[in-house]
């Protein structure tokens, strides 16, 4: 091949790439994720009060996930947006959220100065309200051990709106059928409540609302999240009819005092599915303290108390984080839970099978490594 022919051959793929880049210039895509693997040891497990050592499948310090999100500029300040996010257990590689391919989020929508409207599988507004106030977050020892719905606040078949106007944020979700997955080892909060029925349009619906106000050094939030029941095979956790509901209402906040962050709140629950203890309050308070540039401490105490009942559970957690880089960290934590009355809640929300006997306390330790990309 002569020199001119060689140059022509090299120019063809270069021109093709230039055309492709030009056609995609208004589109942006991001592949992202986090892998978090840990080992935990828990005492006083089961009637024999044995010790359990395992790798938790649901979460370590954060749940493992990978996802793809993107946007396209449609002009005049309008964008098309989408997110596909999958959860998985790093101990086995199995998909989470009931085996869904994209069980954490899966939606498409439109975004502008007025906010974002989207359709698909979404976080509810309870999740967004707790994002700043819950300093421990969805780790293995956390308020999710006291209420498994808190780290699983997602709904199928949902419409969502979120908007931010200066310091004020607002949002809402509405689901036509909130949860199509059965409860399973990798989906402890599953309820098999798919809804979308012509015979009962209210069955398995969900709605939530959010109002949030943020300043640079403090913020407050309030949210309501309501789950409707369903009859027959959908009658999970006592919600045997679409006239019954399970409602959580939260007010929470945070303050930054120099490098120290203090946060707390209450989640009040009214559950028509419980004949004996329908009303409960989950109160939590936490703090984050940086120790140098690479190390930080998080501490949180929480208590779940059922009204007009001796049932009560108190949880205390201390976690240390050491940053190996901006994306990689080592962590270790210790947690302790006290159960009173007939409660047998586990200190760990990492996987099923670690509950103590009723009324028995439990201590857990965990250490792990996480990397984000």
Short mmCIF file of C-alpha atoms in Angstrom, two decimals:
data_model
loop_
_atom_site.label_atom_id
_atom_site.label_comp_id
_atom_site.label_asym_id
_atom_site.label_seq_id
_atom_site.Cartn_x
_atom_site.Cartn_y
_atom_site.Cartn_z
CA UNK A 1 0.00 0.00 0.00
CA UNK A 2 1.41 3.43 -0.91
CA UNK A 3 1.68 6.31 1.56
CA UNK A 4 -1.39 8.18 0.33
CA UNK A 5 -3.55 5.02 0.50
CA UNK A 6 -2.30 4.33 4.03
CA UNK A 7 -3.22 7.83 5.13
CA UNK A 8 -6.67 7.45 3.56
CA UNK A 9 -7.24 4.14 5.39
CA UNK A 10 -6.30 5.69 8.73
CA UNK A 11 -8.60 8.64 8.08
CA UNK A 12 -11.73 6.47 7.72
CA UNK A 13 -11.98 5.29 11.37
CA UNK A 14 -10.92 8.74 12.60
CA UNK A 15 -13.77 10.35 10.66
CA UNK A 16 -16.22 7.74 11.89
CA UNK A 17 -15.21 8.40 15.50
CA UNK A 18 -15.59 12.14 14.96
CA UNK A 19 -19.11 11.67 13.60
CA UNK A 20 -20.03 9.40 16.52
CA UNK A 21 -18.68 11.90 19.04
CA UNK A 22 -20.63 14.68 17.36
CA UNK A 23 -23.90 12.73 17.42
CA UNK A 24 -23.43 11.89 21.10
CA UNK A 25 -22.21 15.30 22.24
CA UNK A 26 -25.54 16.05 23.93
CA UNK A 27 -25.53 12.71 25.78
CA UNK A 28 -23.64 11.81 28.96
CA UNK A 29 -23.29 8.37 30.50
CA UNK A 30 -21.65 7.25 33.76
CA UNK A 31 -20.83 3.73 34.90
CA UNK A 32 -20.47 3.65 38.68
CA UNK A 33 -20.54 1.27 41.61
CA UNK A 34 -19.32 0.15 45.01
CA UNK A 35 -18.04 -3.19 46.29
CA UNK A 36 -18.07 -3.68 50.07
CA UNK A 37 -17.02 -7.01 51.60
CA UNK A 38 -16.86 -7.70 55.33
CA UNK A 39 -16.62 -10.37 58.02
CA UNK A 40 -18.76 -10.15 61.14
CA UNK A 41 -19.00 -12.10 64.39
CA UNK A 42 -22.19 -12.10 66.46
CA UNK A 43 -22.77 -13.65 69.88
CA UNK A 44 -25.92 -15.04 71.57
CA UNK A 45 -27.41 -16.35 68.33
CA UNK A 46 -30.50 -18.57 68.65
CA UNK A 47 -31.85 -20.51 71.60
CA UNK A 48 -28.42 -22.00 72.31
CA UNK A 49 -26.75 -18.55 72.43
CA UNK A 50 -23.98 -19.62 70.07
CA UNK A 51 -21.56 -17.38 68.16
CA UNK A 52 -21.81 -16.85 64.42
CA UNK A 53 -18.98 -15.79 62.09
CA UNK A 54 -19.97 -14.98 58.50
CA UNK A 55 -19.66 -12.66 55.52
CA UNK A 56 -22.87 -10.57 55.40
CA UNK A 57 -24.62 -10.63 52.04
CA UNK A 58 -26.82 -7.55 52.30
CA UNK A 59 -24.42 -4.87 53.52
CA UNK A 60 -21.10 -4.19 55.21
CA UNK A 61 -20.67 -0.44 55.66
CA UNK A 62 -22.66 0.18 52.47
CA UNK A 63 -24.62 -2.19 50.20
CA UNK A 64 -22.67 -3.30 47.12
CA UNK A 65 -24.05 -2.10 43.82
CA UNK A 66 -23.26 -1.12 40.23
CA UNK A 67 -25.17 1.10 37.90
CA UNK A 68 -25.45 3.18 34.76
CA UNK A 69 -26.93 6.65 34.65
CA UNK A 70 -27.13 9.17 31.89
CA UNK A 71 -28.77 12.23 30.43
CA UNK A 72 -29.46 13.87 27.08
CA UNK A 73 -29.74 17.61 26.59
CA UNK A 74 -33.04 18.25 24.80
CA UNK A 75 -32.58 22.01 24.66
CA UNK A 76 -34.27 24.93 26.44
CA UNK A 77 -33.10 23.61 29.83
CA UNK A 78 -34.83 20.24 29.42
CA UNK A 79 -33.02 16.90 29.81
CA UNK A 80 -33.95 13.24 29.46
CA UNK A 81 -32.48 11.22 32.36
CA UNK A 82 -32.28 7.56 33.33
CA UNK A 83 -30.74 5.34 36.03
CA UNK A 84 -30.29 1.55 36.13
CA UNK A 85 -28.79 0.33 39.42
CA UNK A 86 -28.26 -3.27 40.53
CA UNK A 87 -27.55 -4.56 44.03
CA UNK A 88 -25.63 -7.75 44.75
CA UNK A 89 -24.10 -9.75 47.58
CA UNK A 90 -20.30 -9.68 47.40
CA UNK A 91 -20.10 -12.94 49.36
CA UNK A 92 -21.78 -14.95 46.57
CA UNK A 93 -22.36 -12.52 43.69
CA UNK A 94 -26.12 -13.12 43.84
CA UNK A 95 -28.44 -10.27 42.79
CA UNK A 96 -30.19 -8.54 45.66
CA UNK A 97 -33.67 -7.08 46.11
CA UNK A 98 -35.40 -10.38 45.41
CA UNK A 99 -33.14 -11.35 42.50
CA UNK A 100 -34.01 -8.32 40.37
CA UNK A 101 -31.55 -7.33 37.66
CA UNK A 102 -31.88 -3.66 38.59
CA UNK A 103 -33.42 -3.90 42.03
CA UNK A 104 -32.08 -0.70 43.55
CA UNK A 105 -33.28 1.76 40.90
CA UNK A 106 -34.65 1.58 37.36
CA UNK A 107 -36.30 4.67 35.92
CA UNK A 108 -36.47 7.16 33.04
CA UNK A 109 -37.64 10.73 33.23
CA UNK A 110 -37.45 14.40 32.30
CA UNK A 111 -35.54 17.06 34.22
CA UNK A 112 -35.57 20.85 34.18
CA UNK A 113 -35.39 23.89 36.42
CA UNK A 114 -38.70 22.85 37.92
CA UNK A 115 -37.31 19.46 39.08
CA UNK A 116 -37.35 15.87 37.82
CA UNK A 117 -40.33 13.67 36.98
CA UNK A 118 -39.61 9.98 36.39
CA UNK A 119 -41.28 6.58 36.12
CA UNK A 120 -40.05 3.12 37.19
CA UNK A 121 -38.57 1.69 40.39
CA UNK A 122 -37.60 4.42 42.87
CA UNK A 123 -36.40 5.25 46.34
CA UNK A 124 -39.27 6.66 48.37
CA UNK A 125 -39.11 10.05 50.04
CA UNK A 126 -38.35 8.39 53.40
CA UNK A 127 -34.92 7.48 51.99
CA UNK A 128 -34.17 11.01 50.81
CA UNK A 129 -35.31 12.52 54.10
CA UNK A 130 -32.86 10.41 56.15
CA UNK A 131 -29.83 10.85 53.91
CA UNK A 132 -28.17 13.53 56.05
CA UNK A 133 -29.62 12.70 59.49
CA UNK A 134 -28.69 9.00 59.65
CA UNK A 135 -24.89 9.22 60.10
CA UNK A 136 -24.36 5.43 60.23
CA UNK A 137 -26.45 4.83 57.09
CA UNK A 138 -27.34 1.40 55.69
CA UNK A 139 -24.52 -0.55 57.35
CA UNK A 140 -24.67 -3.95 59.01
CA UNK A 141 -25.31 -2.48 62.50
CA UNK A 142 -27.76 0.40 62.02
CA UNK A 143 -31.35 1.51 62.49
CA UNK A 144 -32.21 -0.96 59.72
CA UNK A 145 -31.68 -3.66 62.37
CA UNK A 146 -34.65 -2.14 64.23
CA UNK A 147 -36.80 -1.56 61.13
CA UNK A 148 -35.85 -3.49 57.99
CA UNK A 149 -37.92 -1.16 55.79
CA UNK A 150 -35.62 1.82 56.44
CA UNK A 151 -32.73 0.55 54.23
CA UNK A 152 -35.21 -0.91 51.70
CA UNK A 153 -37.36 2.14 50.95
CA UNK A 154 -37.96 1.39 47.27
CA UNK A 155 -41.14 0.87 45.29
CA UNK A 156 -42.01 -0.71 41.95
CA UNK A 157 -44.41 0.74 39.36
CA UNK A 158 -43.91 4.26 40.66
CA UNK A 159 -44.07 7.87 39.54
CA UNK A 160 -41.65 10.21 41.28
CA UNK A 161 -41.06 13.94 41.55
CA UNK A 162 -38.08 15.70 43.15
CA UNK A 163 -37.25 19.39 42.99
CA UNK A 164 -34.88 21.83 44.69
CA UNK A 165 -35.62 25.54 44.92
CA UNK A 166 -32.82 27.35 46.66
CA UNK A 167 -32.54 25.92 50.18
CA UNK A 168 -35.88 24.12 49.96
CA UNK A 169 -36.34 20.61 48.54
CA UNK A 170 -39.65 18.82 47.89
CA UNK A 171 -40.62 15.44 46.52
CA UNK A 172 -43.29 12.77 46.21
CA UNK A 173 -43.78 9.19 44.97
CA UNK A 174 -46.90 7.28 44.00
CA UNK A 175 -46.83 3.55 43.26
CA UNK A 176 -49.58 1.55 41.55
CA UNK A 177 -48.11 -1.69 42.98
CA UNK A 178 -45.24 -1.28 45.42
CA UNK A 179 -43.42 -4.64 45.64
CA UNK A 180 -43.57 -7.60 43.26
CA UNK A 181 -40.87 -9.68 45.02
CA UNK A 182 -41.40 -12.42 47.59
CA UNK A 183 -39.58 -12.24 50.93
CA UNK A 184 -36.37 -14.21 50.56
CA UNK A 185 -32.90 -14.45 52.08
CA UNK A 186 -31.62 -11.76 49.71
CA UNK A 187 -34.72 -9.59 50.10
CA UNK A 188 -35.77 -9.58 53.78
CA UNK A 189 -38.16 -6.67 53.27
CA UNK A 190 -40.00 -8.22 50.29
CA UNK A 191 -43.79 -8.30 50.61
CA UNK A 192 -45.09 -9.82 47.34
CA UNK A 193 -47.58 -6.98 46.97
CA UNK A 194 -47.69 -6.28 43.24
CA UNK A 195 -51.05 -4.54 43.01
CA UNK A 196 -52.24 -3.01 39.73
CA UNK A 197 -55.64 -4.73 39.89
CA UNK A 198 -58.86 -3.80 38.10
CA UNK A 199 -60.81 -5.41 40.94
CA UNK A 200 -59.05 -3.45 43.71
CA UNK A 201 -57.26 -0.35 42.48
CA UNK A 202 -55.96 0.54 45.99
CA UNK A 203 -54.28 -2.81 46.68
CA UNK A 204 -50.53 -2.54 47.37
CA UNK A 205 -50.30 1.12 46.51
CA UNK A 206 -47.71 3.43 48.11
CA UNK A 207 -47.30 7.14 48.42
CA UNK A 208 -44.71 9.36 50.06
CA UNK A 209 -44.00 13.07 50.38
CA UNK A 210 -40.94 15.08 51.43
CA UNK A 211 -40.14 18.61 52.52
CA UNK A 212 -36.51 19.47 53.33
CA UNK A 213 -34.63 22.67 54.19
CA UNK A 214 -30.82 22.88 54.08
CA UNK A 215 -28.34 25.55 55.11
CA UNK A 216 -24.54 25.11 54.87
CA UNK A 217 -24.31 24.25 58.57
CA UNK A 218 -27.70 22.67 59.36
CA UNK A 219 -30.84 21.17 57.90
CA UNK A 220 -34.23 19.71 58.76
CA UNK A 221 -36.51 17.28 56.93
CA UNK A 222 -39.99 15.81 57.24
CA UNK A 223 -41.48 12.92 55.27
CA UNK A 224 -44.45 10.55 55.24
CA UNK A 225 -44.34 7.09 53.64
CA UNK A 226 -47.54 4.98 53.44
CA UNK A 227 -47.88 1.37 52.27
CA UNK A 228 -51.32 -0.08 51.45
CA UNK A 229 -52.23 -3.75 52.00
CA UNK A 230 -53.80 -6.41 49.82
CA UNK A 231 -55.95 -9.52 50.21
CA UNK A 232 -55.15 -13.17 49.58
CA UNK A 233 -51.54 -14.10 48.85
CA UNK A 234 -50.59 -10.42 49.20
CA UNK A 235 -51.67 -10.30 52.86
CA UNK A 236 -48.15 -9.96 54.29
CA UNK A 237 -47.41 -8.70 57.81
CA UNK A 238 -51.10 -8.47 58.68
CA UNK A 239 -52.07 -6.00 55.94
CA UNK A 240 -54.95 -8.21 54.78
CA UNK A 241 -56.91 -5.53 52.92
CA UNK A 242 -56.29 -2.43 50.83
CA UNK A 243 -58.18 -0.49 53.51
CA UNK A 244 -55.27 -1.15 55.90
CA UNK A 245 -52.01 0.78 55.76
CA UNK A 246 -48.54 0.90 57.29
CA UNK A 247 -47.40 4.50 57.68
CA UNK A 248 -44.05 5.96 58.76
CA UNK A 249 -43.68 9.66 59.55
CA UNK A 250 -40.28 11.19 60.22
CA UNK A 251 -38.91 14.50 61.41
CA UNK A 252 -35.12 14.72 61.52
CA UNK A 253 -32.21 17.11 61.23
CA UNK A 254 -28.48 17.71 61.45
CA UNK A 255 -25.99 20.41 62.45
CA UNK A 256 -22.32 20.91 61.61
CA UNK A 257 -20.23 22.39 64.42
CA UNK A 258 -16.88 22.91 62.80
CA UNK A 259 -15.70 19.47 61.69
CA UNK A 260 -18.20 17.65 63.93
CA UNK A 261 -21.60 16.63 62.61
CA UNK A 262 -24.51 15.95 64.97
CA UNK A 263 -27.76 14.45 63.69
CA UNK A 264 -30.91 12.72 64.86
CA UNK A 265 -34.62 12.25 64.44
CA UNK A 266 -37.70 10.15 65.07
CA UNK A 267 -39.64 7.75 62.85
CA UNK A 268 -43.19 7.26 64.07
CA UNK A 269 -44.96 4.16 62.74
CA UNK A 270 -48.71 3.45 62.58
CA UNK A 271 -49.19 -0.12 61.36
CA UNK A 272 -52.76 -1.34 60.87
CA UNK A 273 -51.35 -4.82 60.27
CA UNK A 274 -50.48 -5.28 63.93
CA UNK A 275 -53.38 -6.09 66.24
CA UNK A 276 -51.32 -5.75 69.45
CA UNK A 277 -48.62 -3.10 68.85
CA UNK A 278 -49.66 -0.91 65.92
CA UNK A 279 -47.86 2.21 67.17
CA UNK A 280 -44.10 2.57 67.65
CA UNK A 281 -41.43 5.25 67.76
CA UNK A 282 -37.85 4.82 66.51
CA UNK A 283 -35.63 7.57 67.93
CA UNK A 284 -32.00 7.94 66.86
CA UNK A 285 -29.08 10.27 67.52
CA UNK A 286 -25.59 10.19 66.01
CA UNK A 287 -22.33 12.05 65.50
CA UNK A 288 -19.41 12.04 63.06
CA UNK A 289 -15.93 13.16 64.13
CA UNK A 290 -12.93 13.40 61.78
CA UNK A 291 -9.64 12.37 63.43
CA UNK A 292 -6.92 13.71 61.18
CA UNK A 293 -7.18 13.64 57.39
CA UNK A 294 -7.61 9.87 56.90
CA UNK A 295 -9.54 8.58 59.89
CA UNK A 296 -13.08 9.30 61.12
CA UNK A 297 -15.40 8.02 63.85
CA UNK A 298 -19.17 7.57 63.61
CA UNK A 299 -21.37 6.83 66.62
CA UNK A 300 -25.11 6.32 66.87
CA UNK A 301 -27.66 5.28 69.47
CA UNK A 302 -31.24 4.32 68.62
CA UNK A 303 -34.28 2.99 70.42
CA UNK A 304 -37.44 1.33 69.08
CA UNK A 305 -40.34 1.49 71.55
CA UNK A 306 -43.79 0.00 71.02
CA UNK A 307 -46.64 1.94 72.59
CA UNK A 308 -48.58 0.30 75.46
CA UNK A 309 -46.19 -2.67 75.41
CA UNK A 310 -43.06 -3.86 77.26
CA UNK A 311 -41.42 -4.46 73.87
CA UNK A 312 -38.40 -2.24 73.39
CA UNK A 313 -35.02 -2.54 71.63
CA UNK A 314 -32.02 -0.25 72.13
CA UNK A 315 -29.03 -0.17 69.75
CA UNK A 316 -25.57 1.44 70.06
CA UNK A 317 -22.98 1.50 67.25
CA UNK A 318 -19.40 2.78 66.99
CA UNK A 319 -17.58 2.72 63.62
CA UNK A 320 -14.10 3.73 62.52
CA UNK A 321 -13.20 4.50 58.89
CA UNK A 322 -9.67 4.72 57.48
CA UNK A 323 -9.28 6.14 53.96
CA UNK A 324 -6.63 4.41 51.88
CA UNK A 325 -7.55 6.72 48.99
CA UNK A 326 -10.51 8.78 47.81
CA UNK A 327 -12.22 5.58 46.65
CA UNK A 328 -10.96 2.85 48.98
CA UNK A 329 -11.42 2.54 52.75
CA UNK A 330 -11.01 0.09 55.60
CA UNK A 331 -13.58 0.09 58.40
CA UNK A 332 -14.41 -1.67 61.64
CA UNK A 333 -17.45 -1.38 63.89
CA UNK A 334 -18.96 -2.76 67.06
CA UNK A 335 -22.67 -2.84 67.78
CA UNK A 336 -24.81 -3.92 70.73
CA UNK A 337 -28.56 -4.39 71.01
CA UNK A 338 -30.71 -4.85 74.13
CA UNK A 339 -34.08 -6.57 73.61
CA UNK A 340 -36.89 -6.22 76.13
CA UNK A 341 -40.28 -7.91 76.31
CA UNK A 342 -40.81 -10.49 73.56
CA UNK A 343 -38.50 -8.82 71.02
CA UNK A 344 -35.70 -10.90 69.46
CA UNK A 345 -34.11 -8.40 67.08
CA UNK A 346 -30.60 -9.07 65.82
CA UNK A 347 -27.88 -6.46 66.10
CA UNK A 348 -27.04 -7.30 62.47
CA UNK A 349 -29.04 -6.51 59.37
CA UNK A 350 -26.39 -8.15 57.18
CA UNK A 351 -28.30 -11.39 56.54
CA UNK A 352 -31.08 -13.46 58.12
CA UNK A 353 -30.36 -16.12 60.71
CA UNK A 354 -28.61 -14.18 63.49
CA UNK A 355 -31.47 -13.37 65.89
CA UNK A 356 -31.08 -14.05 69.61
CA UNK A 357 -33.71 -15.60 71.87
CA UNK A 358 -36.55 -13.25 72.94
CA UNK A 359 -35.44 -10.65 75.46
CA UNK A 360 -31.74 -11.42 75.00
CA UNK A 361 -29.07 -8.83 74.19
CA UNK A 362 -26.47 -9.29 71.48
CA UNK A 363 -23.09 -7.88 70.46
CA UNK A 364 -21.51 -7.88 67.01
CA UNK A 365 -18.20 -6.82 65.53
CA UNK A 366 -17.45 -6.33 61.84
CA UNK A 367 -14.48 -5.33 59.73
CA UNK A 368 -14.32 -4.84 55.98
CA UNK A 369 -13.03 -3.12 52.88
CA UNK A 370 -14.96 -1.03 50.37
CA UNK A 371 -14.03 0.40 47.00
CA UNK A 372 -16.09 2.71 44.81
CA UNK A 373 -15.75 3.39 41.10
#
